[in-house]
Short mmCIF file of C-alpha atoms in Angstrom, two decimals:
data_model
loop_
_atom_site.label_atom_id
_atom_site.label_comp_id
_atom_site.label_asym_id
_atom_site.label_seq_id
_atom_site.Cartn_x
_atom_site.Cartn_y
_atom_site.Cartn_z
CA UNK A 28 -20.00 -17.94 -31.85
CA UNK A 29 -20.04 -14.51 -33.51
CA UNK A 30 -16.72 -12.73 -34.04
CA UNK A 31 -17.54 -9.11 -33.19
CA UNK A 32 -14.41 -7.87 -34.98
CA UNK A 33 -15.27 -9.58 -38.28
CA UNK A 34 -15.70 -7.05 -41.06
CA UNK A 35 -14.09 -4.24 -39.05
CA UNK A 36 -11.12 -2.99 -41.02
CA UNK A 37 -8.16 -1.45 -39.24
CA UNK A 38 -6.98 1.96 -40.33
CA UNK A 39 -3.75 1.80 -42.30
CA UNK A 40 -0.42 3.25 -41.22
CA UNK A 41 2.56 3.68 -43.54
CA UNK A 42 5.99 3.98 -41.87
CA UNK A 43 9.04 5.28 -43.70
CA UNK A 44 12.07 3.65 -42.07
CA UNK A 45 15.45 4.05 -43.74
CA UNK A 46 16.67 1.02 -41.77
CA UNK A 47 14.52 -1.74 -40.34
CA UNK A 48 15.30 -5.04 -38.65
CA UNK A 49 17.48 -7.07 -39.11
CA UNK A 50 19.68 -3.98 -39.53
CA UNK A 51 21.28 -3.05 -36.22
CA UNK A 52 20.72 0.72 -36.50
CA UNK A 53 19.07 1.88 -33.28
CA UNK A 54 16.20 3.55 -35.15
CA UNK A 55 15.61 0.36 -37.12
CA UNK A 56 15.19 -1.62 -33.91
CA UNK A 57 12.94 1.06 -32.40
CA UNK A 58 10.72 1.14 -35.47
CA UNK A 59 10.42 -2.65 -35.48
CA UNK A 60 9.13 -2.60 -31.91
CA UNK A 61 6.87 0.36 -32.65
CA UNK A 62 5.40 -1.25 -35.78
CA UNK A 63 4.85 -4.62 -34.11
CA UNK A 64 3.42 -2.93 -31.03
CA UNK A 65 0.75 -1.18 -33.11
CA UNK A 66 -0.54 -4.03 -35.26
CA UNK A 67 -3.46 -4.77 -32.90
CA UNK A 68 -4.73 -1.26 -33.57
CA UNK A 69 -3.48 -0.50 -37.08
CA UNK A 70 -2.66 -2.22 -40.37
CA UNK A 71 1.05 -1.38 -40.64
CA UNK A 72 3.28 -1.23 -43.73
CA UNK A 73 6.96 -0.28 -43.60
CA UNK A 74 9.02 1.05 -46.51
CA UNK A 75 12.76 0.59 -45.90
CA UNK A 76 16.02 -0.43 -47.58
CA UNK A 77 17.16 -4.03 -47.91
CA UNK A 78 19.39 -5.04 -44.96
CA UNK A 79 22.51 -2.95 -45.56
CA UNK A 80 23.51 -0.96 -42.45
CA UNK A 81 27.06 -2.30 -42.75
CA UNK A 82 27.26 -0.99 -46.32
CA UNK A 83 27.12 -4.48 -47.84
CA UNK A 84 24.09 -6.26 -49.31
CA UNK A 85 23.48 -10.01 -49.29
CA UNK A 86 23.16 -11.74 -52.72
CA UNK A 87 19.49 -12.59 -52.11
CA UNK A 88 18.67 -8.87 -52.16
CA UNK A 89 20.51 -8.05 -55.40
CA UNK A 90 18.16 -9.40 -58.06
CA UNK A 91 15.09 -7.11 -57.81
CA UNK A 92 14.36 -3.48 -57.07
CA UNK A 93 11.53 -4.13 -54.57
CA UNK A 94 11.10 -7.01 -52.11
CA UNK A 95 7.79 -7.63 -50.36
CA UNK A 96 7.91 -9.41 -47.01
CA UNK A 97 5.82 -9.85 -43.89
CA UNK A 98 7.43 -10.07 -40.47
CA UNK A 99 5.47 -10.61 -37.26
CA UNK A 100 2.33 -9.15 -38.81
CA UNK A 101 4.03 -6.10 -40.34
CA UNK A 102 4.03 -5.73 -44.13
CA UNK A 103 7.41 -4.63 -45.49
CA UNK A 104 8.53 -3.23 -48.83
CA UNK A 105 12.32 -3.29 -49.05
CA UNK A 106 14.18 -1.19 -51.62
CA UNK A 107 17.44 -2.29 -53.18
CA UNK A 108 20.07 0.43 -52.84
CA UNK A 109 23.74 0.66 -53.89
CA UNK A 110 26.37 -0.66 -51.51
CA UNK A 111 28.42 2.02 -49.79
CA UNK A 112 31.45 2.73 -47.62
CA UNK A 113 30.87 4.53 -44.32
CA UNK A 114 34.10 6.46 -44.87
CA UNK A 115 32.95 7.77 -48.28
CA UNK A 116 30.53 10.71 -48.27
CA UNK A 117 29.69 10.33 -51.95
CA UNK A 118 28.75 6.65 -51.72
CA UNK A 119 26.62 7.30 -48.64
CA UNK A 120 24.81 10.16 -50.37
CA UNK A 121 24.13 7.95 -53.40
CA UNK A 122 22.78 5.22 -51.13
CA UNK A 123 20.47 7.66 -49.32
CA UNK A 124 19.17 9.21 -52.55
CA UNK A 125 18.43 5.74 -53.92
CA UNK A 126 16.31 5.02 -50.84
CA UNK A 127 14.51 8.37 -51.14
CA UNK A 128 13.59 7.85 -54.80
CA UNK A 129 12.75 4.20 -54.28
CA UNK A 130 10.49 5.07 -51.33
CA UNK A 131 8.54 7.52 -53.52
CA UNK A 132 7.84 4.77 -56.06
CA UNK A 133 7.09 2.24 -53.30
CA UNK A 134 4.50 4.61 -51.81
CA UNK A 135 2.47 4.27 -54.99
CA UNK A 136 2.29 0.50 -54.44
CA UNK A 137 0.64 0.45 -51.02
CA UNK A 138 -2.91 1.53 -51.81
CA UNK A 139 -5.09 3.58 -49.47
CA UNK A 140 -3.38 4.89 -46.33
CA UNK A 141 -4.90 6.73 -43.35
CA UNK A 142 -1.73 7.74 -41.53
CA UNK A 143 1.82 8.39 -42.69
CA UNK A 144 4.64 8.22 -40.13
CA UNK A 145 8.17 9.31 -40.95
CA UNK A 146 11.28 9.91 -38.87
CA UNK A 147 14.00 12.51 -39.37
CA UNK A 148 16.32 10.00 -41.03
CA UNK A 149 17.80 10.24 -43.55
CA UNK A 150 18.34 13.90 -42.62
CA UNK A 151 15.82 16.20 -44.34
CA UNK A 152 14.74 13.48 -46.79
CA UNK A 153 12.86 11.53 -44.10
CA UNK A 154 10.64 14.54 -43.49
CA UNK A 155 10.13 15.15 -47.21
CA UNK A 156 9.01 11.54 -47.66
CA UNK A 157 6.36 12.20 -45.04
CA UNK A 158 5.13 15.21 -46.99
CA UNK A 159 4.96 13.16 -50.18
CA UNK A 160 3.08 10.38 -48.40
CA UNK A 161 0.63 12.85 -46.87
CA UNK A 162 -0.32 14.52 -50.14
CA UNK A 163 -0.19 11.46 -52.40
CA UNK A 164 -2.35 9.40 -50.02
CA UNK A 165 -4.46 12.20 -48.53
CA UNK A 166 -3.35 10.92 -45.14
CA UNK A 167 -2.54 12.36 -41.72
CA UNK A 168 1.20 12.93 -41.32
CA UNK A 169 3.14 12.27 -38.10
CA UNK A 170 6.75 13.47 -38.15
CA UNK A 171 8.97 11.89 -35.48
CA UNK A 172 12.15 13.92 -35.01
CA UNK A 173 14.90 11.69 -33.66
CA UNK A 174 17.58 14.21 -34.64
CA UNK A 175 17.24 17.85 -35.66
CA UNK A 176 19.09 18.62 -38.87
CA UNK A 177 20.88 20.69 -40.06
CA UNK A 178 21.50 21.57 -36.38
CA UNK A 179 23.23 18.23 -35.78
CA UNK A 180 25.40 18.58 -38.88
CA UNK A 181 26.38 22.10 -37.80
CA UNK A 182 27.23 20.96 -34.27
CA UNK A 183 29.95 18.58 -35.47
CA UNK A 184 31.11 20.64 -38.45
CA UNK A 185 30.17 17.98 -40.99
CA UNK A 186 29.34 20.76 -43.46
CA UNK A 187 29.98 24.50 -43.33
CA UNK A 188 28.29 25.41 -46.60
CA UNK A 189 25.89 28.14 -45.46
CA UNK A 190 23.73 27.95 -48.58
CA UNK A 191 23.18 24.21 -48.22
CA UNK A 192 22.59 24.44 -44.47
CA UNK A 193 20.06 27.24 -44.91
CA UNK A 194 18.22 25.21 -47.57
CA UNK A 195 18.22 22.15 -45.30
CA UNK A 196 16.74 24.16 -42.44
CA UNK A 197 14.03 25.59 -44.69
CA UNK A 198 13.10 22.13 -45.95
CA UNK A 199 12.95 20.56 -42.50
CA UNK A 200 10.87 23.44 -41.17
CA UNK A 201 8.53 22.75 -44.11
CA UNK A 202 8.29 19.12 -42.95
CA UNK A 203 7.40 20.30 -39.44
CA UNK A 204 4.77 22.74 -40.71
CA UNK A 205 3.28 20.11 -43.04
CA UNK A 206 2.97 17.51 -40.30
CA UNK A 207 -0.32 17.12 -38.49
CA UNK A 208 1.74 16.25 -35.43
CA UNK A 209 5.46 16.47 -34.60
CA UNK A 210 6.81 14.02 -32.03
CA UNK A 211 10.17 14.77 -30.38
CA UNK A 212 12.10 12.36 -28.14
CA UNK A 213 13.54 14.81 -25.58
CA UNK A 214 12.34 17.67 -23.43
CA UNK A 215 15.29 19.72 -24.65
CA UNK A 216 14.17 19.13 -28.24
CA UNK A 217 10.95 21.05 -27.60
CA UNK A 218 13.11 24.12 -27.01
CA UNK A 219 14.83 23.59 -30.36
CA UNK A 220 11.46 23.35 -32.09
CA UNK A 221 10.38 26.60 -30.43
CA UNK A 222 13.62 28.27 -31.48
CA UNK A 223 13.02 27.25 -35.10
CA UNK A 224 9.60 28.88 -35.13
CA UNK A 225 10.26 31.84 -32.86
CA UNK A 226 7.60 34.48 -33.48
CA UNK A 227 5.60 32.15 -35.71
CA UNK A 228 2.93 29.52 -35.19
CA UNK A 229 4.42 26.48 -33.52
CA UNK A 230 3.54 23.11 -35.12
CA UNK A 231 1.31 20.75 -33.15
CA UNK A 232 3.83 18.73 -31.13
CA UNK A 233 4.29 16.28 -28.28
CA UNK A 234 7.23 14.71 -26.40
CA UNK A 235 7.57 10.92 -26.09
CA UNK A 236 10.75 9.26 -24.82
CA UNK A 237 12.40 6.51 -26.80
CA UNK A 238 12.50 3.18 -25.01
CA UNK A 239 14.06 -0.24 -24.71
CA UNK A 240 12.39 -3.64 -24.52
CA UNK A 241 13.09 -4.39 -20.86
CA UNK A 242 12.17 -8.05 -21.42
CA UNK A 243 15.05 -8.46 -23.91
CA UNK A 244 17.66 -6.32 -22.11
CA UNK A 245 17.90 -6.98 -18.38
CA UNK A 246 20.50 -7.49 -15.62
CA UNK A 247 22.53 -10.69 -15.94
CA UNK A 248 24.91 -11.99 -13.27
CA UNK A 249 28.65 -11.56 -13.84
CA UNK A 250 29.15 -15.32 -13.60
CA UNK A 251 26.49 -16.14 -16.22
CA UNK A 252 27.84 -18.51 -18.88
CA UNK A 253 27.17 -16.12 -21.80
CA UNK A 254 28.77 -13.13 -20.06
CA UNK A 255 31.86 -15.17 -19.23
CA UNK A 256 32.09 -16.41 -22.83
CA UNK A 257 31.90 -12.85 -24.16
CA UNK A 258 34.69 -11.71 -21.83
CA UNK A 259 36.82 -14.73 -22.71
CA UNK A 260 36.40 -14.14 -26.44
CA UNK A 261 37.75 -10.59 -26.23
CA UNK A 262 40.36 -10.95 -23.48
CA UNK A 263 38.29 -9.24 -20.79
CA UNK A 264 38.31 -11.87 -18.04
CA UNK A 265 38.98 -10.43 -14.56
CA UNK A 266 39.11 -6.89 -15.96
CA UNK A 267 37.17 -3.79 -14.94
CA UNK A 268 35.48 -2.75 -18.17
CA UNK A 269 34.38 0.74 -19.10
CA UNK A 270 32.34 0.11 -22.24
CA UNK A 271 31.01 2.17 -25.13
CA UNK A 272 28.38 0.27 -27.11
CA UNK A 273 26.90 1.78 -30.26
CA UNK A 274 27.69 3.76 -33.38
CA UNK A 275 31.32 4.87 -33.70
CA UNK A 276 30.33 7.99 -35.61
CA UNK A 277 30.72 11.72 -35.75
CA UNK A 278 28.39 12.86 -32.99
CA UNK A 279 30.17 11.47 -29.93
CA UNK A 280 33.60 13.16 -29.76
CA UNK A 281 35.23 9.72 -29.57
CA UNK A 282 38.59 10.83 -30.94
CA UNK A 283 39.06 13.26 -28.06
CA UNK A 284 37.80 10.61 -25.66
CA UNK A 285 40.70 8.39 -26.72
CA UNK A 286 43.06 11.23 -25.78
CA UNK A 287 41.73 10.99 -22.22
CA UNK A 288 41.86 7.19 -22.20
CA UNK A 289 45.54 7.41 -23.19
CA UNK A 290 46.19 8.87 -19.73
CA UNK A 291 45.10 5.54 -18.20
CA UNK A 292 47.92 3.30 -19.51
CA UNK A 293 47.89 -0.47 -19.81
CA UNK A 294 48.17 -1.99 -16.35
CA UNK A 295 46.12 0.71 -14.59
CA UNK A 296 44.34 -0.92 -11.64
CA UNK A 297 41.08 0.00 -9.97
CA UNK A 298 40.42 0.05 -6.22
CA UNK A 299 39.54 -3.65 -6.00
CA UNK A 300 42.71 -4.73 -7.85
CA UNK A 301 41.35 -5.45 -11.31
CA UNK A 302 43.05 -4.04 -14.41
CA UNK A 303 41.19 -1.34 -16.32
CA UNK A 304 40.07 -1.94 -19.92
CA UNK A 305 38.10 0.29 -22.29
CA UNK A 306 35.91 -1.67 -24.72
CA UNK A 307 34.27 -0.14 -27.81
CA UNK A 308 31.48 -2.34 -29.19
CA UNK A 309 30.07 -1.38 -32.58
CA UNK A 310 30.98 0.07 -35.94
CA UNK A 311 30.84 3.38 -37.76
CA UNK A 312 32.64 5.93 -39.89
CA UNK A 313 35.32 6.63 -37.26
CA UNK A 314 36.16 3.05 -36.34
CA UNK A 315 39.26 2.74 -38.55
CA UNK A 316 40.71 6.07 -37.42
CA UNK A 317 40.09 5.13 -33.78
CA UNK A 318 41.86 1.80 -34.28
CA UNK A 319 44.78 3.59 -35.96
CA UNK A 320 45.03 5.98 -33.00
CA UNK A 321 45.06 3.05 -30.59
CA UNK A 322 47.80 1.28 -32.51
CA UNK A 323 49.97 4.39 -32.92
CA UNK A 324 49.82 5.05 -29.20
CA UNK A 325 50.19 1.39 -28.15
CA UNK A 326 46.99 1.49 -26.09
CA UNK A 327 46.79 -2.21 -25.28
CA UNK A 328 43.98 -1.71 -22.76
CA UNK A 329 41.62 -0.50 -25.49
CA UNK A 330 39.61 -3.20 -27.28
CA UNK A 331 37.39 -2.88 -30.36
CA UNK A 332 34.58 -5.40 -30.66
CA UNK A 333 32.12 -5.88 -33.57
CA UNK A 334 28.40 -5.18 -33.34
CA UNK A 335 26.63 -7.93 -31.43
CA UNK A 336 23.58 -9.77 -32.68
CA UNK A 337 20.43 -8.53 -31.03
CA UNK A 338 19.98 -11.78 -29.10
CA UNK A 339 23.51 -11.41 -27.69
CA UNK A 340 23.30 -7.71 -26.84
CA UNK A 341 21.99 -8.41 -23.34
CA UNK A 342 25.21 -10.30 -22.56
CA UNK A 343 27.65 -7.80 -24.08
CA UNK A 344 25.97 -4.94 -22.20
CA UNK A 345 26.17 -6.89 -18.95
CA UNK A 346 29.85 -7.60 -19.58
CA UNK A 347 30.59 -3.90 -19.08
CA UNK A 348 31.01 -2.67 -15.51
CA UNK A 349 30.32 0.98 -16.39
CA UNK A 350 28.94 2.30 -19.68
CA UNK A 351 29.81 5.49 -21.53
CA UNK A 352 26.90 7.59 -22.83
CA UNK A 353 28.48 10.49 -24.70
CA UNK A 354 27.56 13.27 -27.09
CA UNK A 355 29.64 15.97 -28.69
CA UNK A 356 29.27 19.57 -27.59
CA UNK A 357 26.34 21.26 -29.32
CA UNK A 358 24.08 18.18 -29.44
CA UNK A 359 21.77 19.31 -26.59
CA UNK A 360 18.28 19.80 -27.95
CA UNK A 361 19.28 18.16 -31.22
CA UNK A 362 19.50 14.44 -30.46
CA UNK A 363 19.07 11.95 -27.60
CA UNK A 364 21.49 8.98 -27.42
CA UNK A 365 19.26 5.89 -27.34
CA UNK A 366 22.09 3.83 -25.90
CA UNK A 367 21.18 5.25 -22.47
CA UNK A 368 18.06 3.08 -22.34
CA UNK A 369 20.00 -0.11 -22.99
CA UNK A 370 22.48 0.75 -20.24
CA UNK A 371 19.70 1.41 -17.76
CA UNK A 372 17.85 -1.77 -18.77
CA UNK A 373 20.96 -3.86 -18.10
CA UNK A 374 21.25 -2.39 -14.61
CA UNK A 375 24.70 -0.93 -15.20
CA UNK A 376 25.88 2.52 -14.06
CA UNK A 377 26.35 5.32 -16.58
CA UNK A 378 29.27 7.63 -17.20
CA UNK A 379 27.48 10.44 -19.03
CA UNK A 380 29.45 13.00 -21.01
CA UNK A 381 26.45 15.15 -21.83
CA UNK A 382 25.47 18.80 -21.86
CA UNK A 383 23.51 20.33 -19.00
CA UNK A 384 19.79 20.31 -19.73
CA UNK A 385 20.00 17.55 -22.35
CA UNK A 386 17.37 14.81 -22.09
CA UNK A 387 19.85 12.00 -21.39
CA UNK A 388 21.66 14.00 -18.71
CA UNK A 389 18.36 15.01 -17.09
CA UNK A 390 17.40 11.34 -16.81
CA UNK A 391 20.75 10.39 -15.26
CA UNK A 392 20.60 13.27 -12.77
CA UNK A 393 16.95 12.69 -11.85
CA UNK A 394 17.41 8.95 -11.28
CA UNK A 395 20.93 8.90 -9.81
CA UNK A 396 21.89 6.08 -12.18
CA UNK A 397 25.37 7.42 -12.93
CA UNK A 398 27.86 10.27 -12.94
CA UNK A 399 27.91 13.13 -15.44
CA UNK A 400 30.27 15.75 -16.82
CA UNK A 401 30.30 18.25 -19.68
CA UNK A 402 31.47 17.48 -23.24
CA UNK A 403 34.74 19.22 -23.98
CA UNK A 404 35.73 19.45 -20.30
CA UNK A 405 38.43 16.83 -20.67
CA UNK A 406 40.06 17.43 -17.28
CA UNK A 407 36.73 16.81 -15.58
CA UNK A 408 36.06 13.70 -17.67
CA UNK A 409 39.38 12.30 -16.48
CA UNK A 410 38.51 13.13 -12.85
CA UNK A 411 35.13 11.41 -13.12
CA UNK A 412 36.79 8.27 -14.55
CA UNK A 413 39.23 8.35 -11.62
CA UNK A 414 36.28 8.72 -9.23
CA UNK A 415 34.66 5.64 -10.76
CA UNK A 416 37.86 3.61 -10.41
CA UNK A 417 37.94 4.43 -6.70
CA UNK A 418 34.35 3.22 -6.22
CA UNK A 419 34.90 -0.34 -7.41
CA UNK A 420 35.31 -1.79 -3.92
CA UNK A 421 32.02 -0.24 -2.70
CA UNK A 422 28.34 -0.83 -3.43
CA UNK A 423 27.83 2.62 -4.96
CA UNK A 424 28.19 1.64 -8.61
CA UNK A 425 25.82 -1.29 -8.17
CA UNK A 426 23.25 0.96 -6.51
CA UNK A 427 23.43 3.37 -9.46
CA UNK A 428 22.72 0.53 -11.86
CA UNK A 429 19.74 -0.67 -9.82
CA UNK A 430 18.26 2.84 -9.71
CA UNK A 431 18.50 3.07 -13.49
CA UNK A 432 16.80 -0.28 -14.04
CA UNK A 433 14.01 0.59 -11.60
CA UNK A 434 13.24 3.91 -13.28
CA UNK A 435 13.32 2.37 -16.74
CA UNK A 436 10.91 -0.46 -15.91
CA UNK A 437 8.47 2.09 -14.47
CA UNK A 438 8.72 4.80 -17.12
CA UNK A 439 10.70 3.91 -20.26
CA UNK A 440 9.37 0.55 -21.42
CA UNK A 441 8.24 -0.38 -24.90
CA UNK A 442 4.61 -0.82 -23.85
CA UNK A 443 4.45 2.61 -22.18
CA UNK A 444 5.90 4.44 -25.18
CA UNK A 445 4.05 2.47 -27.87
CA UNK A 446 0.71 3.15 -26.19
CA UNK A 447 1.56 6.87 -26.24
CA UNK A 448 2.39 6.66 -29.96
CA UNK A 449 -0.89 4.93 -30.77
CA UNK A 450 -2.81 7.61 -28.87
CA UNK A 451 -0.96 10.49 -30.55
CA UNK A 452 -1.16 9.00 -34.06
CA UNK A 453 -4.92 8.47 -33.84
CA UNK A 454 -5.73 11.70 -31.97
CA UNK A 455 -5.86 15.15 -33.54
#
């Protein structure tokens, strides 16, 4: 029998991914699914750091500078980088620069490449890597903007150095102009791109939503063994849980959110008689300060829980009764919180603290999968939480969750988005 595909070589795609599985960074998980979803069409190589999202590196990744691996058909070159502390700017910058320089050298090791794909992380440097890959490999360059920077940095006041911010904007605009195609992950982000190039030629661009693997994250019954075990482990049995699951970082106004939570003291009961608990699942640069705030204010109904392994995420998400999806003021058009897709996939209702017109808020409003309010409007956030507590003895919250799951399985699945990426990467 003749194999018709014998001798037909796939075109080669190089992906720059700061983090890649098994790291728990949301972009690392997305890029894993994207890379594996494209291997039937393309020969895919990923350049990333050794597993180190926590800041620590396992001993097996400390003996060489480059590590070559293959995972589920995807070729991987991992770069050893220095360990870092998420609370130390200098150590994080050193870590990022080590990845940037290492990725340049690693690019020279991969041979002929037809397409280069880079995301906007690390900020600015991710785009510059794409430019280097394009010109060194004479390849088509696809720039996927997950977050606009320096706009994101400016929104949270991470830096106020006007000279540096202006340089960052110039460099990232260069990445956009150099790309053969720019892919943004929110409708609101198209407006930001237009604002950047007002009065000038707009780069070739397209909008594709991020996604979740709906076969890995799905609704699980409250009495499922794994959900019960999760609740037992963290003292959440018979509680009504408002959960935040994800990065405890700068872009979510979490410190001010704790100020609101303080107004719901230990022992607060919801309409059906359960006690209210706020659970924060994850890690990040603000985690220690959030824990300190909790302890100073004796907030015993606030629980901090470590990141969950990917295989256990479906159970931790289902342990929450309502999920927080929050962004700081100024993030509209700059970033889209990917955690929304996991909430919708698990069939749980959303409490969205998101700006009007932002992609995540548009999805919530269009689907009816939750309640929304504006960042910075703390009185309204408190009122919406109170509204949720009064709905616990009705079917309304459950209906919201079901609407979210239905919309996601029809529009925001991995297969839908990956097929769009393949089309856009190979079409000019």
